[in-house]
Short mmCIF file of C-alpha atoms and ligand atoms in Angstrom, two decimals:
data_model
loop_
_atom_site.label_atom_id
_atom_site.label_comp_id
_atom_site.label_asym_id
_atom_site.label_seq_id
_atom_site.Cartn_x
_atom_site.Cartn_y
_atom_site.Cartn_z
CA UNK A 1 33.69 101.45 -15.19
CA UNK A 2 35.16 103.86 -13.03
CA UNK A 3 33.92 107.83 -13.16
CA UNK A 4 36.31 110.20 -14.34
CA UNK A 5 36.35 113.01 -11.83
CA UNK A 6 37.07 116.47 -13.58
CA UNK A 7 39.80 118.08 -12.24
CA UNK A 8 39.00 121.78 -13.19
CA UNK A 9 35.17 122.68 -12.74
CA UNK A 10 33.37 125.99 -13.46
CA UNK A 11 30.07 127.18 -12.62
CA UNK A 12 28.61 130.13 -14.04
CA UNK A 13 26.04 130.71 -11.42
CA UNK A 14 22.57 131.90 -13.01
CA UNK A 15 19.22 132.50 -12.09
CA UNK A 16 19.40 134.29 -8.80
CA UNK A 17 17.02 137.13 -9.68
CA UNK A 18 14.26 134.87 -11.48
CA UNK A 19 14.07 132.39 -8.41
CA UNK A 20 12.88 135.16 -6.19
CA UNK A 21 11.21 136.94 -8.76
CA UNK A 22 8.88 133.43 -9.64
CA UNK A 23 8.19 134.02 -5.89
CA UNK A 24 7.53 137.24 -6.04
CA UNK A 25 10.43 138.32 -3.81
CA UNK A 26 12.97 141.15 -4.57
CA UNK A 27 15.59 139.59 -6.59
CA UNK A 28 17.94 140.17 -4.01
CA UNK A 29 16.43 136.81 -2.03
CA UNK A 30 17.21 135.15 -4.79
CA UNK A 31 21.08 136.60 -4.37
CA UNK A 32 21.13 135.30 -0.89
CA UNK A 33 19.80 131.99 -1.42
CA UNK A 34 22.01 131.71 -4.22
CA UNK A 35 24.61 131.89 -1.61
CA UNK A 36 23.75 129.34 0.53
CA UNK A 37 23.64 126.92 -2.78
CA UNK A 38 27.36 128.29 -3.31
CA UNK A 39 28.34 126.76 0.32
CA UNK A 40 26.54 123.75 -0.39
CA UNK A 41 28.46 122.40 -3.35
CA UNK A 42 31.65 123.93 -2.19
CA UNK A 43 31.61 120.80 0.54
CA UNK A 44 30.01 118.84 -1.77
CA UNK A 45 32.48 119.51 -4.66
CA UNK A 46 35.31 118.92 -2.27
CA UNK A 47 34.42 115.56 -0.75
CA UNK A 48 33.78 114.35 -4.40
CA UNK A 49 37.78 115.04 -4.55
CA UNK A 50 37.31 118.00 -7.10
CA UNK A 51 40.57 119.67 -7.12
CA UNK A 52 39.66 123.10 -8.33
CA UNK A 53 36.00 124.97 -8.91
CA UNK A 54 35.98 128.19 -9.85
CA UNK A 55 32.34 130.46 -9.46
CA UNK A 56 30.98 133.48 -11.48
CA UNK A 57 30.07 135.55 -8.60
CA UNK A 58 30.21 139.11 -10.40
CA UNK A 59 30.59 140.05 -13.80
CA UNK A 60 32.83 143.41 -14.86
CA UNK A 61 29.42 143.76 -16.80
CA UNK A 62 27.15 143.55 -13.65
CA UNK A 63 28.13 146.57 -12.47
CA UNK A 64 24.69 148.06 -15.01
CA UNK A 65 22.62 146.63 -12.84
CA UNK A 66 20.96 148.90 -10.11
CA UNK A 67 22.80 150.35 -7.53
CA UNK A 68 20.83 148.91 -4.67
CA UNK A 69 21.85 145.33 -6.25
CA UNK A 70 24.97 145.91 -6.38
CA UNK A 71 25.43 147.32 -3.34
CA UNK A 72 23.96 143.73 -2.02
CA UNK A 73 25.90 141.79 -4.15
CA UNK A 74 29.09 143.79 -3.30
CA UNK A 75 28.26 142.97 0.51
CA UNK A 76 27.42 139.29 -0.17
CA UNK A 77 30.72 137.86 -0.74
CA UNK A 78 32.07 140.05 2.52
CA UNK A 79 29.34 137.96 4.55
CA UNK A 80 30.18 134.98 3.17
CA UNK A 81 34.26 134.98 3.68
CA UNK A 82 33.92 136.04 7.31
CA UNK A 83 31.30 133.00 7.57
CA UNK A 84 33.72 130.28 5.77
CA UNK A 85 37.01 131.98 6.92
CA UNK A 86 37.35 129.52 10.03
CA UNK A 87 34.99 126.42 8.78
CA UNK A 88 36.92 126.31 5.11
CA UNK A 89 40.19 126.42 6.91
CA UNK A 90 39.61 123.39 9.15
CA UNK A 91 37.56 121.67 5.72
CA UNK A 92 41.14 121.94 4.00
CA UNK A 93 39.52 124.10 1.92
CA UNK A 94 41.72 126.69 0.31
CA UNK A 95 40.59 130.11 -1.34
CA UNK A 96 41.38 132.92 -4.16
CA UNK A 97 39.66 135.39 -5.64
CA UNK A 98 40.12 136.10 -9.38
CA UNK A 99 38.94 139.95 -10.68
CA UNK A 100 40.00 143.21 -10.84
CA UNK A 101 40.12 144.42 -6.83
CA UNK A 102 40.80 148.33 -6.84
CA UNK A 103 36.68 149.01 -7.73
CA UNK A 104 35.68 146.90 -4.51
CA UNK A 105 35.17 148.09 -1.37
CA UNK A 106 37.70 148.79 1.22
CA UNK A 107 36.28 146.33 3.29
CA UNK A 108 36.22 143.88 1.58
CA UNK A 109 39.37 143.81 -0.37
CA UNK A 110 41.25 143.27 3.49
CA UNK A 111 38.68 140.35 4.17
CA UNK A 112 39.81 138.80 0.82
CA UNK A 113 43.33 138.83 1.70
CA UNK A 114 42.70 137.71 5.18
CA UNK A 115 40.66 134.67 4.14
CA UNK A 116 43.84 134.22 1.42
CA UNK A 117 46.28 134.29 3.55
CA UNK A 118 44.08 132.24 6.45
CA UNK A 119 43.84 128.79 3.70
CA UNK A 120 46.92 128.99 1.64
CA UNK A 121 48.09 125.91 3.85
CA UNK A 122 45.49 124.00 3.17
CA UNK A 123 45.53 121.10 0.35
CA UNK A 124 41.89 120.17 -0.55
CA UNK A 125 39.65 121.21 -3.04
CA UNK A 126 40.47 124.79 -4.20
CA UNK A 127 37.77 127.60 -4.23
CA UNK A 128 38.14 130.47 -7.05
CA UNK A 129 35.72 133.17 -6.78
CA UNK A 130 35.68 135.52 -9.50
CA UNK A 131 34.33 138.85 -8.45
CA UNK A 132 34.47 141.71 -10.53
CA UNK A 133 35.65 139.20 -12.96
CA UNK A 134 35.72 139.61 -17.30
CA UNK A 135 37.33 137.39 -19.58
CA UNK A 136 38.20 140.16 -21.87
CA UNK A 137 39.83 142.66 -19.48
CA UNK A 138 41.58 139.24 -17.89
CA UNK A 139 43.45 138.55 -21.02
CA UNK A 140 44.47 142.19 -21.79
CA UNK A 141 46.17 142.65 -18.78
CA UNK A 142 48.15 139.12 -19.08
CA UNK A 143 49.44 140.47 -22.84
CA UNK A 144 50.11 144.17 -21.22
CA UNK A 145 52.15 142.22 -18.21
CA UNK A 146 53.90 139.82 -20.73
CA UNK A 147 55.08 142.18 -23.63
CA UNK A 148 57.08 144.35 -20.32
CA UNK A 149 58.28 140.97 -19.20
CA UNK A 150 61.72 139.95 -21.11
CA UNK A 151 59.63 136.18 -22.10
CA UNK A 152 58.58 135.47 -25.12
CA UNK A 153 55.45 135.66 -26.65
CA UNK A 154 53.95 131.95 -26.94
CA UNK A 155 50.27 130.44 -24.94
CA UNK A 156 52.15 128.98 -22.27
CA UNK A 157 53.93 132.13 -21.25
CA UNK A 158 50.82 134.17 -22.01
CA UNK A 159 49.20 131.57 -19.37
CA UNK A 160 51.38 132.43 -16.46
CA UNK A 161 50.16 136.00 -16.75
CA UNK A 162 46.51 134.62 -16.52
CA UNK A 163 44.96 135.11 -12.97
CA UNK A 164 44.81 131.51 -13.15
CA UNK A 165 48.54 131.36 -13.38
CA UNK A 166 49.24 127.07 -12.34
CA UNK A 167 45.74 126.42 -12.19
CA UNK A 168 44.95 123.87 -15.05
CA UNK A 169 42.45 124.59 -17.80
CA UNK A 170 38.83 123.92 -17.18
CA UNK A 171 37.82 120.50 -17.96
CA UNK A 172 34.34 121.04 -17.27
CA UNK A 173 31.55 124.31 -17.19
CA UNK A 174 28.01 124.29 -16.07
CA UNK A 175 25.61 127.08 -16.56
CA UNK A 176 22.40 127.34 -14.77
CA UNK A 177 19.16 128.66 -15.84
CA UNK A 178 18.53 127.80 -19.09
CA UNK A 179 20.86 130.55 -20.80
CA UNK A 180 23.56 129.52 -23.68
CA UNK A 181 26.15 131.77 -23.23
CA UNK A 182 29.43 132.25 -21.88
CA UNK A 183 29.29 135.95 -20.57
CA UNK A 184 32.71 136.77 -20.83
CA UNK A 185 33.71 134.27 -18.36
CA UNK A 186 37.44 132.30 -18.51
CA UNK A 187 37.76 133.20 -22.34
CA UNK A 188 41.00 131.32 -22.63
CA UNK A 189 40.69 128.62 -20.30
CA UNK A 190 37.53 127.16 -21.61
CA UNK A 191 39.01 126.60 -25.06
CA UNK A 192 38.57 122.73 -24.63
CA UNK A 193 36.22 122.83 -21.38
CA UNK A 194 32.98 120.35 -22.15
CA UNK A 195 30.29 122.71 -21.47
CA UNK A 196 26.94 121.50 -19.62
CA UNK A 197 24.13 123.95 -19.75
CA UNK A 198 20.72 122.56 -16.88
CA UNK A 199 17.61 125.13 -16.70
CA UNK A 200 17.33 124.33 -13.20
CA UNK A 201 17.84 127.94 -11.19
CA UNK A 202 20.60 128.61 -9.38
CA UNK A 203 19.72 128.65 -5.71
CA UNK A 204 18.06 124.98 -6.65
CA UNK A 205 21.13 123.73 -7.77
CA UNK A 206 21.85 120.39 -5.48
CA UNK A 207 23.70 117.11 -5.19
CA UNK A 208 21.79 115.47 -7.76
CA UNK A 209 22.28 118.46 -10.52
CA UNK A 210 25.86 117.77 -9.96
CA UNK A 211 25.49 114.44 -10.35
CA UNK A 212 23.76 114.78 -13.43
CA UNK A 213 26.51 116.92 -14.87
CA UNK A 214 29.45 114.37 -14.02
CA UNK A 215 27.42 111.72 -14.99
CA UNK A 216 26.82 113.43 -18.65
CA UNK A 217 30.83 114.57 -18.88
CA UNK A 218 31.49 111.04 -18.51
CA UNK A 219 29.59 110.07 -21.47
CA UNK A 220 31.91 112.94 -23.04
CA UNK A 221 34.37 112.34 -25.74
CA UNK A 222 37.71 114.36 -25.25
CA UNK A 223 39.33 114.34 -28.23
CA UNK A 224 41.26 118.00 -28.58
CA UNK A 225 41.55 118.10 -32.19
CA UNK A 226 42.72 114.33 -32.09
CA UNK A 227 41.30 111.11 -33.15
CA UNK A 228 39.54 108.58 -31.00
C1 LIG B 301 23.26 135.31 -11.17
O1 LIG B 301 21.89 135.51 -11.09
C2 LIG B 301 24.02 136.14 -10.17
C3 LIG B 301 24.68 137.31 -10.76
C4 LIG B 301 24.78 137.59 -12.01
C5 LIG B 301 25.29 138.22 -9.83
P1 LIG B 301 21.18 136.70 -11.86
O2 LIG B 301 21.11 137.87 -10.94
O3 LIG B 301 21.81 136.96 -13.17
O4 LIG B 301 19.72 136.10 -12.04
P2 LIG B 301 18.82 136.21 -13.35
O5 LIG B 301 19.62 135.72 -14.49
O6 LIG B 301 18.46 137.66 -13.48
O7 LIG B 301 17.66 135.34 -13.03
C1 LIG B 302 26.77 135.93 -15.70
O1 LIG B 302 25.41 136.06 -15.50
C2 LIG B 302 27.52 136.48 -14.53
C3 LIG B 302 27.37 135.76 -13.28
C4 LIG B 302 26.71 134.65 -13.08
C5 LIG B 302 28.05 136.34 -12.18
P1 LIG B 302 24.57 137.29 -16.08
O2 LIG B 302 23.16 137.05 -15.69
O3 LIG B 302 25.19 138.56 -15.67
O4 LIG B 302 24.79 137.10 -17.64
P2 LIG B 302 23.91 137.54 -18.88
O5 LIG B 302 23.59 138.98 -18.71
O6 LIG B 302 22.68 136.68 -18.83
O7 LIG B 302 24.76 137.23 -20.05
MG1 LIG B 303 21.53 136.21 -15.02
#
């Protein structure tokens, strides 16, 4: 039988802090590591055909974490851009970040638009990063933006307002590290998503973990409410 290959995938990256920490390295090894995983399964993801995969880089609710992690993870993504900027674009890889921008830094609010701008051409798999990202605070702003628009107030309208605006929903989300939770991550666009939860950390997340998850979504049922 042939594999279905999902067209929407979202990982909710996990377990950055408690790699390094089972090593006894500052949790911020664990950060970096988990960043090299990321670029991994980006090419991976793409020469699978995967049409969209969308990451949980930063939570609106990370920022309670300790400064000096923060301060790495706000610097992580600002390495990693100006690393894939030129090796994405000639991968036909094409990139967006989803989350509120105006708390970032300076710095790296201008790399995200140049790395926007530098793949909008391109017509492989596409990257979402959401940074400074909360489900919650995502769908507020949709309803404040459609009730001063003149449409009217149904899902589908409500979904052009999304930061996901002509993305399609999330057929399938994997969490790492063992946690069973959603975290305020793509509320409204995991309403039907099959959901795939692995203990294996983050930064040890490989080809064969992803093959494990497609392999289980295939045995999935979709049924949306329906019958078989
Ligand atoms: C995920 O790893 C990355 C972010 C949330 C930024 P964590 O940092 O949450 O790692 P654990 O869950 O503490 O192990
Ligand atoms: C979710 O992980 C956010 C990211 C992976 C970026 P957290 O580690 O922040 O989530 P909780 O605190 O376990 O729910
Ligand atoms: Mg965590």
């Amino acid at each position: 039988m042939k594999k279905k290959i999902p067209t929407h995938i979202a990982i909710i990256m996990d377990g950055n802090g408690r790699w390094a920490q089972k090593r006894g390295l500052p949790r911020n090894f664990g950060h970096r590591k988990g960043a090299e995983t990321l670029l991994k399964t980006v090419r991976y993801a793409n020469k699978l055909g995967i049409k969209y995969l969308t990451v949980y880089a930063f939570s609106t609710e990370n920022w309670k974490r300790p400064k000096e992690e923060v301060e790495y993870l706000m610097n992580l993504p600002f390495q990693f851009l100006e690393r894939t900027n030129k090796e994405f674009k000639n991968e036909n890889i094409k990139i967006k970040i989803i989350g509120t921008k105006n708390k970032l830094p300076e710095k790296l609010i201008n790399k995200i638009i140049e790395v926007e701008k530098n793949t909008e051409n391109n017509t492989g798999l596409n990257l979402i990063i959401a940074f400074n990202y909360g489900g919650k605070e995502e769908i507020v702003s949709a309803v404040k933006r459609l009730t001063q628009s003149n449409l009217e107030i149904n899902e589908e309208n409500l979904e052009k307002f999304l930061y996901t605006e002509n993305i399609p929903n999330v057929d399938l989300l994997i969490r790492t590290s063992g946690e069973y939770r959603i975290s305020n991550f793509l509320l409204w666009q995991t309403a039907y998503s099959e959901l795939y939860f692995t203990d294996v950390l983050w930064p040890d997340f490989n080809k064969k973990c992803f093959d494990d998850a497609l392999n289980e979504y295939n045995k999935r049922e979709r049924r949306f409410g329906g019958l078989k």
